[in-house]
Short mmCIF file of C-alpha atoms in Angstrom, two decimals:
data_model
loop_
_atom_site.label_atom_id
_atom_site.label_comp_id
_atom_site.label_asym_id
_atom_site.label_seq_id
_atom_site.Cartn_x
_atom_site.Cartn_y
_atom_site.Cartn_z
CA MET J 5 208.29 0.39 -112.46
CA ALA J 6 207.71 0.90 -108.61
CA ILE J 7 207.26 -3.12 -107.61
CA LEU J 8 206.96 -2.51 -103.85
CA THR J 9 203.01 -2.10 -102.68
CA LYS J 10 201.67 0.16 -100.38
CA LEU J 11 200.05 -1.48 -97.22
CA GLY J 12 196.31 0.11 -96.96
CA PHE J 13 196.77 0.68 -92.90
CA THR J 14 199.27 2.82 -91.07
CA GLY J 15 201.00 1.95 -87.92
CA THR J 16 201.88 4.15 -85.15
CA VAL J 17 205.47 4.08 -82.54
CA ALA J 18 204.23 3.48 -79.47
CA ALA J 19 207.86 2.90 -77.83
CA LEU J 20 211.39 3.82 -78.81
CA LEU J 21 214.13 2.22 -76.41
CA ALA J 22 218.04 2.38 -76.86
CA ASN J 23 220.93 0.76 -74.87
CA PRO J 24 224.43 2.23 -75.38
CA ASP J 25 225.89 0.27 -72.92
CA ARG J 26 227.04 -3.62 -73.73
CA LYS J 27 227.48 -4.48 -70.09
CA THR J 28 224.42 -3.89 -68.86
CA GLY J 29 223.28 -6.74 -71.06
CA LEU J 30 219.90 -6.62 -73.70
CA GLU J 31 217.85 -4.32 -71.67
CA LYS J 32 216.99 -0.68 -72.89
CA SER J 33 215.82 2.61 -71.93
CA PRO J 34 212.66 4.72 -73.32
CA HIS J 35 213.30 7.31 -75.39
CA ASP J 36 210.96 10.34 -77.40
CA ARG J 37 212.85 10.03 -79.89
CA LEU J 38 215.32 8.03 -82.05
CA THR J 39 218.17 9.56 -84.32
CA LEU J 40 219.56 7.17 -87.15
CA THR J 41 222.37 7.28 -89.82
CA PHE J 42 222.79 4.60 -91.73
CA ASP J 43 224.42 2.86 -89.07
CA GLY J 44 221.54 2.48 -86.94
CA ILE J 45 220.39 4.12 -83.74
CA VAL J 46 222.96 7.00 -82.16
CA GLY J 47 223.84 5.39 -78.75
CA ASP J 48 222.54 2.47 -79.25
CA ARG J 49 224.68 -0.87 -78.91
CA HIS J 50 223.68 -2.87 -81.90
CA SER J 51 224.44 -0.08 -84.43
CA GLY J 52 227.40 -0.33 -86.74
CA ARG J 53 227.48 -1.13 -90.66
CA THR J 54 228.56 -4.57 -89.78
CA HIS J 55 229.12 -6.50 -87.08
CA PRO J 56 230.72 -9.95 -86.26
CA SER J 57 228.26 -13.21 -87.18
CA ASP J 58 227.02 -15.24 -84.05
CA VAL J 59 224.99 -18.08 -83.27
CA ARG J 60 222.07 -17.40 -85.67
CA THR J 61 223.70 -17.65 -89.12
CA ILE J 62 226.14 -20.92 -87.55
CA THR J 63 224.81 -22.48 -90.85
CA GLN J 64 225.99 -19.92 -92.39
CA TYR J 65 229.17 -18.75 -91.13
CA GLU J 66 231.50 -19.68 -87.97
CA ARG J 67 231.55 -17.33 -85.29
CA GLY J 68 232.82 -13.77 -85.55
CA ILE J 69 232.89 -12.84 -89.49
CA GLU J 70 232.50 -9.33 -90.18
CA VAL J 71 228.66 -9.20 -92.07
CA ALA J 72 226.96 -6.28 -93.12
CA ASN J 73 224.25 -5.76 -90.22
CA THR J 74 220.67 -6.10 -90.59
CA ARG J 75 219.92 -6.53 -87.50
CA GLN J 76 220.35 -3.03 -86.43
CA LEU J 77 216.52 -2.32 -84.63
CA SER J 78 215.09 -4.84 -83.16
CA ILE J 79 210.82 -4.15 -83.87
CA LEU J 80 208.14 -5.55 -81.80
CA SER J 81 204.46 -4.89 -82.02
CA GLU J 82 202.36 -4.22 -78.70
CA GLU J 83 199.82 -6.47 -79.87
CA GLU J 84 202.10 -9.43 -80.16
CA LEU J 85 203.79 -8.59 -77.06
CA SER J 86 200.34 -8.84 -75.56
CA GLU J 87 199.62 -12.12 -76.62
CA ILE J 88 203.24 -13.06 -75.16
CA ALA J 89 202.41 -11.96 -72.05
CA ALA J 90 199.19 -13.65 -71.76
CA ASN J 91 200.51 -17.31 -73.65
CA MET J 92 203.21 -17.05 -70.37
CA GLY J 93 200.25 -15.86 -67.50
CA LEU J 94 202.32 -12.21 -66.93
CA ASP J 95 200.31 -9.28 -67.03
CA ALA J 96 202.81 -8.05 -69.46
CA VAL J 97 206.48 -8.64 -71.15
CA ALA J 98 207.56 -5.15 -71.04
CA PRO J 99 209.97 -4.13 -74.20
CA GLY J 100 213.34 -3.57 -72.17
CA TRP J 101 213.49 -6.97 -71.49
CA VAL J 102 213.28 -8.47 -75.07
CA GLY J 103 215.53 -5.86 -76.41
CA ALA J 104 213.02 -4.09 -78.40
CA ASN J 105 214.38 -0.41 -79.80
CA LEU J 106 210.78 0.02 -81.08
CA VAL J 107 207.35 -1.15 -80.70
CA THR J 108 204.48 -0.64 -82.86
CA ARG J 109 200.66 -0.42 -82.46
CA GLY J 110 198.28 -1.27 -85.08
CA ILE J 111 200.61 -3.30 -87.82
CA PRO J 112 198.74 -7.34 -87.39
CA ASP J 113 201.02 -9.80 -87.66
CA LEU J 114 204.05 -7.48 -87.53
CA SER J 115 206.19 -10.98 -87.00
CA LEU J 116 204.95 -11.90 -90.63
CA LEU J 117 205.84 -8.96 -92.15
CA PRO J 118 207.31 -10.02 -95.44
CA PRO J 119 211.12 -9.55 -95.84
CA SER J 120 212.36 -6.54 -97.16
CA THR J 121 209.35 -4.94 -96.47
CA ARG J 122 209.81 -1.25 -95.67
CA LEU J 123 208.87 1.53 -92.87
CA MET J 124 208.34 4.72 -93.36
CA PHE J 125 207.77 6.94 -90.07
CA SER J 126 206.58 10.56 -90.41
CA SER J 127 209.91 11.79 -88.43
CA GLY J 128 211.53 10.72 -91.40
CA ALA J 129 213.99 7.75 -91.25
CA SER J 130 212.91 4.58 -93.40
CA LEU J 131 213.69 1.11 -92.25
CA ILE J 132 214.04 -2.34 -94.00
CA VAL J 133 213.06 -5.22 -92.70
CA ASP J 134 215.67 -8.69 -92.89
CA MET J 135 213.14 -11.04 -91.42
CA GLU J 136 211.90 -12.46 -88.32
CA ASN J 137 213.79 -12.51 -85.36
CA ALA J 138 213.71 -15.82 -83.09
CA PRO J 139 213.17 -16.21 -79.74
CA CYS J 140 216.18 -16.77 -77.77
CA ARG J 141 216.96 -18.04 -74.44
CA PHE J 142 218.78 -14.41 -73.42
CA VAL J 143 215.63 -13.35 -73.06
CA ALA J 144 214.25 -16.11 -71.47
CA ASP J 145 217.03 -15.54 -68.74
CA VAL J 146 216.22 -11.59 -67.90
CA ILE J 147 212.12 -12.37 -68.03
CA GLU J 148 213.59 -15.27 -65.14
CA SER J 149 215.08 -12.46 -63.34
CA HIS J 150 212.22 -10.48 -63.54
CA ARG J 151 209.84 -13.05 -62.98
CA PRO J 152 211.11 -15.79 -61.41
CA GLY J 153 209.97 -18.97 -62.51
CA LYS J 154 208.69 -17.72 -65.77
CA GLY J 155 211.40 -16.97 -67.98
CA SER J 156 211.97 -20.87 -69.90
CA GLY J 157 208.02 -20.66 -71.17
CA PHE J 158 209.57 -17.47 -73.43
CA ILE J 159 210.84 -19.47 -76.27
CA ASP J 160 207.09 -21.52 -76.47
CA ALA J 161 205.15 -18.14 -75.86
CA ALA J 162 206.99 -16.12 -78.65
CA GLN J 163 206.47 -18.27 -81.44
CA HIS J 164 205.99 -16.18 -84.52
CA LYS J 165 205.96 -13.23 -82.07
CA ARG J 166 208.98 -12.17 -81.03
CA GLY J 167 208.91 -9.18 -84.11
CA VAL J 168 211.31 -8.71 -86.70
CA VAL J 169 214.82 -7.05 -87.30
CA ALA J 170 215.59 -3.96 -89.93
CA TRP J 171 218.16 -1.96 -90.73
CA VAL J 172 218.06 1.79 -91.68
CA GLU J 173 217.40 2.66 -95.14
CA LYS J 174 217.16 6.08 -95.13
CA PRO J 175 218.38 8.18 -92.04
CA GLY J 176 216.39 10.60 -90.68
CA ASP J 177 214.72 10.45 -87.01
CA ILE J 178 211.79 8.35 -85.32
CA ALA J 179 209.70 9.89 -82.69
CA LEU J 180 206.79 8.74 -80.32
CA GLY J 181 203.41 8.54 -82.02
CA ASP J 182 204.50 9.03 -85.51
CA GLU J 183 202.73 7.40 -88.97
CA ILE J 184 204.59 3.94 -89.93
CA VAL J 185 203.48 3.59 -93.94
CA LEU J 186 204.22 0.16 -95.26
CA HIS J 187 205.28 -0.72 -98.67
CA VAL J 188 205.73 -4.38 -99.24
CA PRO J 189 207.33 -6.78 -102.17
CA PRO J 190 205.49 -9.15 -104.31
CA GLN J 191 204.18 -11.96 -102.06
CA ARG J 192 204.87 -15.65 -103.69
CA ILE J 193 205.90 -18.94 -102.20
CA TYR J 194 208.94 -19.73 -103.67
CA SER J 195 208.96 -23.90 -104.21
CA ALA J 196 212.03 -25.00 -105.70
CA MET J 197 213.16 -25.95 -102.12
CA GLY J 198 215.41 -28.72 -103.67
CA MET U 27 218.55 -20.48 -83.38
CA ALA U 28 219.41 -20.15 -87.12
CA ILE U 29 216.04 -18.79 -88.96
CA LEU U 30 217.01 -19.60 -92.72
CA THR U 31 216.80 -23.02 -94.28
CA LYS U 32 219.50 -24.23 -96.56
CA LEU U 33 218.03 -25.21 -99.86
CA GLY U 34 218.89 -29.10 -101.39
CA PHE U 35 220.47 -27.45 -104.71
CA THR U 36 222.82 -25.20 -105.88
CA GLY U 37 223.54 -23.28 -108.49
CA THR U 38 226.64 -22.10 -110.40
CA VAL U 39 228.41 -19.27 -111.41
CA ALA U 40 227.79 -19.38 -115.60
CA ALA U 41 229.02 -15.32 -116.39
CA LEU U 42 230.29 -12.45 -114.61
CA LEU U 43 230.22 -8.66 -115.28
CA ALA U 44 230.98 -5.01 -114.64
CA ASN U 45 231.19 -1.59 -116.07
CA PRO U 46 233.25 1.13 -114.24
CA ASP U 47 232.23 3.85 -116.80
CA ARG U 48 228.94 5.66 -116.70
CA LYS U 49 228.99 7.25 -120.05
CA THR U 50 228.95 3.94 -122.05
CA GLY U 51 225.69 3.19 -120.17
CA LEU U 52 224.07 0.01 -119.24
CA GLU U 53 225.71 -2.49 -120.72
CA LYS U 54 228.74 -4.46 -119.12
CA SER U 55 232.13 -6.52 -120.15
CA PRO U 56 232.12 -10.26 -119.05
CA HIS U 57 234.94 -10.73 -116.11
CA ASP U 58 236.62 -14.05 -114.90
CA ARG U 59 236.42 -13.30 -111.32
CA LEU U 60 234.77 -9.95 -109.43
CA THR U 61 236.33 -8.86 -106.10
CA LEU U 62 233.57 -7.40 -103.88
CA THR U 63 234.01 -5.32 -101.03
CA PHE U 64 230.75 -3.90 -98.77
CA ASP U 65 229.87 -1.40 -101.06
CA GLY U 66 229.47 -3.97 -104.10
CA ILE U 67 231.78 -4.92 -107.43
CA VAL U 68 235.14 -3.19 -107.24
CA GLY U 69 235.07 -1.44 -110.71
CA ASP U 70 231.25 -1.23 -111.53
CA ARG U 71 229.64 1.56 -111.75
CA HIS U 72 226.37 0.44 -109.35
CA SER U 73 228.38 0.33 -105.99
CA GLY U 74 228.40 2.31 -103.67
CA ARG U 75 226.72 1.69 -99.59
CA THR U 76 224.27 4.59 -100.26
CA HIS U 77 222.84 6.29 -103.77
CA PRO U 78 220.45 8.92 -104.78
CA SER U 79 216.42 6.82 -105.23
CA ASP U 80 215.15 7.24 -108.87
CA VAL U 81 212.07 6.57 -110.94
CA ARG U 82 211.74 2.85 -108.98
CA THR U 83 210.93 3.86 -105.99
CA ILE U 84 209.00 6.75 -107.17
CA THR U 85 205.96 6.34 -104.79
CA GLN U 86 208.39 5.90 -101.46
CA TYR U 87 210.57 8.89 -102.27
CA GLU U 88 211.25 11.79 -104.38
CA ARG U 89 213.88 11.52 -107.08
CA GLY U 90 217.64 11.89 -105.69
CA ILE U 91 217.46 11.46 -102.33
CA GLU U 92 219.87 9.10 -100.36
CA VAL U 93 219.41 5.52 -99.74
CA ALA U 94 221.06 2.16 -98.78
CA ASN U 95 222.47 0.71 -101.65
CA THR U 96 220.40 -2.70 -102.03
CA ARG U 97 221.07 -2.84 -105.92
CA GLN U 98 224.61 -3.48 -105.98
CA LEU U 99 224.46 -6.20 -108.48
CA SER U 100 221.94 -7.59 -110.78
CA ILE U 101 221.35 -10.79 -111.50
CA LEU U 102 219.66 -13.02 -113.75
CA SER U 103 219.92 -16.73 -115.10
CA GLU U 104 221.09 -18.14 -117.91
CA GLU U 105 217.66 -20.27 -118.30
CA GLU U 106 215.24 -17.05 -117.71
CA LEU U 107 217.69 -14.77 -120.45
CA SER U 108 217.00 -18.23 -122.76
CA GLU U 109 212.89 -17.45 -122.06
CA ILE U 110 212.87 -13.90 -122.63
CA ALA U 111 215.03 -14.67 -125.19
CA ALA U 112 212.30 -16.90 -126.85
CA ASN U 113 209.28 -15.00 -125.87
CA MET U 114 210.96 -12.16 -128.25
CA GLY U 115 211.93 -14.53 -131.20
CA LEU U 116 215.24 -13.79 -130.91
CA ASP U 117 218.54 -16.45 -130.43
CA ALA U 118 219.67 -15.11 -127.60
CA VAL U 119 219.58 -12.02 -125.00
CA ALA U 120 222.97 -11.10 -124.37
CA PRO U 121 223.99 -10.39 -120.72
CA GLY U 122 225.46 -7.27 -121.22
CA TRP U 123 222.29 -6.18 -122.92
CA VAL U 124 220.56 -6.09 -119.63
CA GLY U 125 223.17 -5.00 -117.39
CA ALA U 126 223.49 -7.91 -115.66
CA ASN U 127 227.02 -8.90 -113.09
CA LEU U 128 226.01 -12.19 -112.45
CA VAL U 129 224.52 -15.04 -114.73
CA THR U 130 223.11 -18.12 -112.55
CA ARG U 131 222.83 -21.78 -113.69
CA GLY U 132 220.66 -24.62 -112.06
CA ILE U 133 217.99 -22.02 -110.04
CA PRO U 134 215.16 -22.60 -110.96
CA ASP U 135 212.71 -18.95 -111.00
CA LEU U 136 216.10 -16.93 -110.07
CA SER U 137 213.50 -13.85 -110.34
CA LEU U 138 211.09 -15.72 -107.55
CA LEU U 139 214.04 -16.10 -105.14
CA PRO U 140 212.41 -15.10 -101.50
CA PRO U 141 213.50 -11.36 -100.67
CA SER U 142 216.26 -11.63 -97.84
CA THR U 143 217.17 -14.93 -99.52
CA ARG U 144 221.12 -15.16 -98.71
CA LEU U 145 223.54 -16.15 -101.99
CA MET U 146 227.06 -17.93 -101.02
CA PHE U 147 229.52 -18.23 -103.59
CA SER U 148 232.82 -20.75 -102.98
CA SER U 149 235.26 -18.03 -103.73
CA GLY U 150 234.22 -16.49 -100.12
CA ALA U 151 231.39 -13.61 -101.32
CA SER U 152 228.28 -14.04 -99.87
CA LEU U 153 224.68 -11.57 -101.14
CA ILE U 154 221.10 -10.70 -99.98
CA VAL U 155 218.20 -10.78 -102.37
CA ASP U 156 216.61 -7.31 -102.09
CA MET U 157 214.28 -8.39 -104.19
CA GLU U 158 212.68 -8.99 -107.94
CA ASN U 159 214.28 -6.63 -110.75
CA ALA U 160 211.54 -4.59 -112.64
CA PRO U 161 211.90 -4.84 -116.71
CA CYS U 162 212.44 -1.27 -118.01
CA ARG U 163 212.57 0.59 -120.87
CA PHE U 164 216.67 1.09 -120.75
CA VAL U 165 217.00 -2.18 -121.77
CA ALA U 166 214.53 -2.01 -124.42
CA ASP U 167 216.27 0.69 -125.97
CA VAL U 168 219.50 -1.30 -125.21
CA ILE U 169 218.02 -4.46 -127.46
CA GLU U 170 216.65 -2.16 -129.73
CA SER U 171 220.04 -0.91 -131.15
CA HIS U 172 221.51 -4.66 -131.48
CA ARG U 173 218.07 -6.30 -132.63
CA PRO U 174 216.15 -3.25 -134.76
CA GLY U 175 212.45 -3.65 -134.42
CA LYS U 176 212.55 -6.06 -131.41
CA GLY U 177 213.24 -3.97 -128.19
CA SER U 178 210.08 -2.68 -127.62
CA GLY U 179 209.28 -6.94 -126.35
CA PHE U 180 211.05 -6.49 -123.89
CA ILE U 181 209.01 -5.71 -121.06
CA ASP U 182 205.93 -8.18 -121.78
CA ALA U 183 209.17 -10.69 -122.37
CA ALA U 184 211.16 -10.39 -119.38
CA GLN U 185 208.26 -10.03 -116.57
CA HIS U 186 208.92 -12.23 -113.54
CA LYS U 187 212.30 -13.36 -115.53
CA ARG U 188 214.38 -10.05 -115.56
CA GLY U 189 216.43 -11.72 -112.34
CA VAL U 190 217.22 -9.92 -108.69
CA VAL U 191 218.66 -7.18 -107.64
CA ALA U 192 221.76 -7.85 -104.30
CA TRP U 193 223.90 -6.47 -102.16
CA VAL U 194 227.01 -7.54 -99.90
CA GLU U 195 226.50 -9.28 -97.08
CA LYS U 196 230.26 -10.45 -97.02
CA PRO U 197 233.18 -9.74 -98.67
CA GLY U 198 235.26 -11.64 -101.02
CA ASP U 199 235.39 -12.79 -104.59
CA ILE U 200 232.73 -14.35 -106.76
CA ALA U 201 234.31 -16.15 -109.94
CA LEU U 202 233.64 -18.37 -112.60
CA GLY U 203 232.18 -22.16 -112.32
CA ASP U 204 231.87 -20.71 -108.36
CA GLU U 205 229.03 -23.27 -106.62
CA ILE U 206 226.06 -20.98 -105.21
CA VAL U 207 224.64 -22.71 -102.11
CA LEU U 208 221.17 -20.49 -101.51
CA HIS U 209 219.33 -20.27 -97.68
CA VAL U 210 216.39 -18.68 -97.58
CA PRO U 211 213.95 -16.85 -94.87
CA PRO U 212 210.71 -17.95 -93.21
CA GLN U 213 208.31 -18.52 -96.52
CA ARG U 214 204.32 -17.07 -95.86
CA ILE U 215 201.45 -14.91 -97.30
CA TYR U 216 201.12 -11.60 -95.61
CA SER U 217 197.43 -11.41 -95.72
CA ALA U 218 196.95 -7.83 -93.66
CA MET U 219 197.26 -6.14 -96.61
CA GLY U 220 194.72 -3.41 -95.75
#
């Protein structure tokens, strides 16, 4: 009766980052382990059961409406970060520059993972993918501060490589080196777009 | 920067049902209006921020693990309920028999809506689709009690017609006759299944 399908490969956790302080902006600091509750990462400024709607959902809600927080974690892949860097003519794009909480290794096309995919970590926590994350100009500004002249290239360079946002299905820890098992819902294209 | 696409049609709310009492089983009673908090429907036994994992997620979790409740509401469409009834040789399948909280009208292929689709109701609430619901034998037993000899046909008859489960993005009301606006995430098939 289960409707999710377990994928035939696993990923691993290559980096973990958090930032408790809104004042320091988007950038985050590395950790060996993160502890997750149903609100998200303990000690990260994006944790919370709810959050105010912002420009990302402006076609649905005016700004500042309290909605469920499906953006508790920002997840990117090492492979896609390398592709973004190559597209921008940089040696590397640091996970901290793009606001990543989690960097994966070995999950192909992470940014294209189906919505509602479950990510299960060997340290015990699991996450639900809400959807692809969109490249934004705040990241472009951070990159510009580190690599002058390069920031404005980010949005084009990161199309469909900027990872996914996710939220906690099961509390627990995520640690460096954890195995990540993926379960995906049925896939098909909904054609009645109106 | 919004990544969701608003569909070109709208649905309407054809029926609303809730059941506060676990002892009376799956069947629910009709309402003109439901009030939703972040926990789900006020006065329905499936409401809750979390719930214990069950057989549906047995490939992920042993039973009874506390996980996020993405099954706050069971949604079916009038059109697919009619198709199920026709497949079973019945005049109708009552929404209460299948544990529906919400019956829609005018959303084609409701059961195939993409995971993470947002459903926005004119009375104010909005929902996030987790995924398709799977036909189960508990419903077969209920139908058998109402239409002896017919229950066992439910599981085959209801394949990909049994609706979706969803949870609350924005609290508020849902009322009979409400317009339902739909926003869907980017669609594509993830091919790296391993």
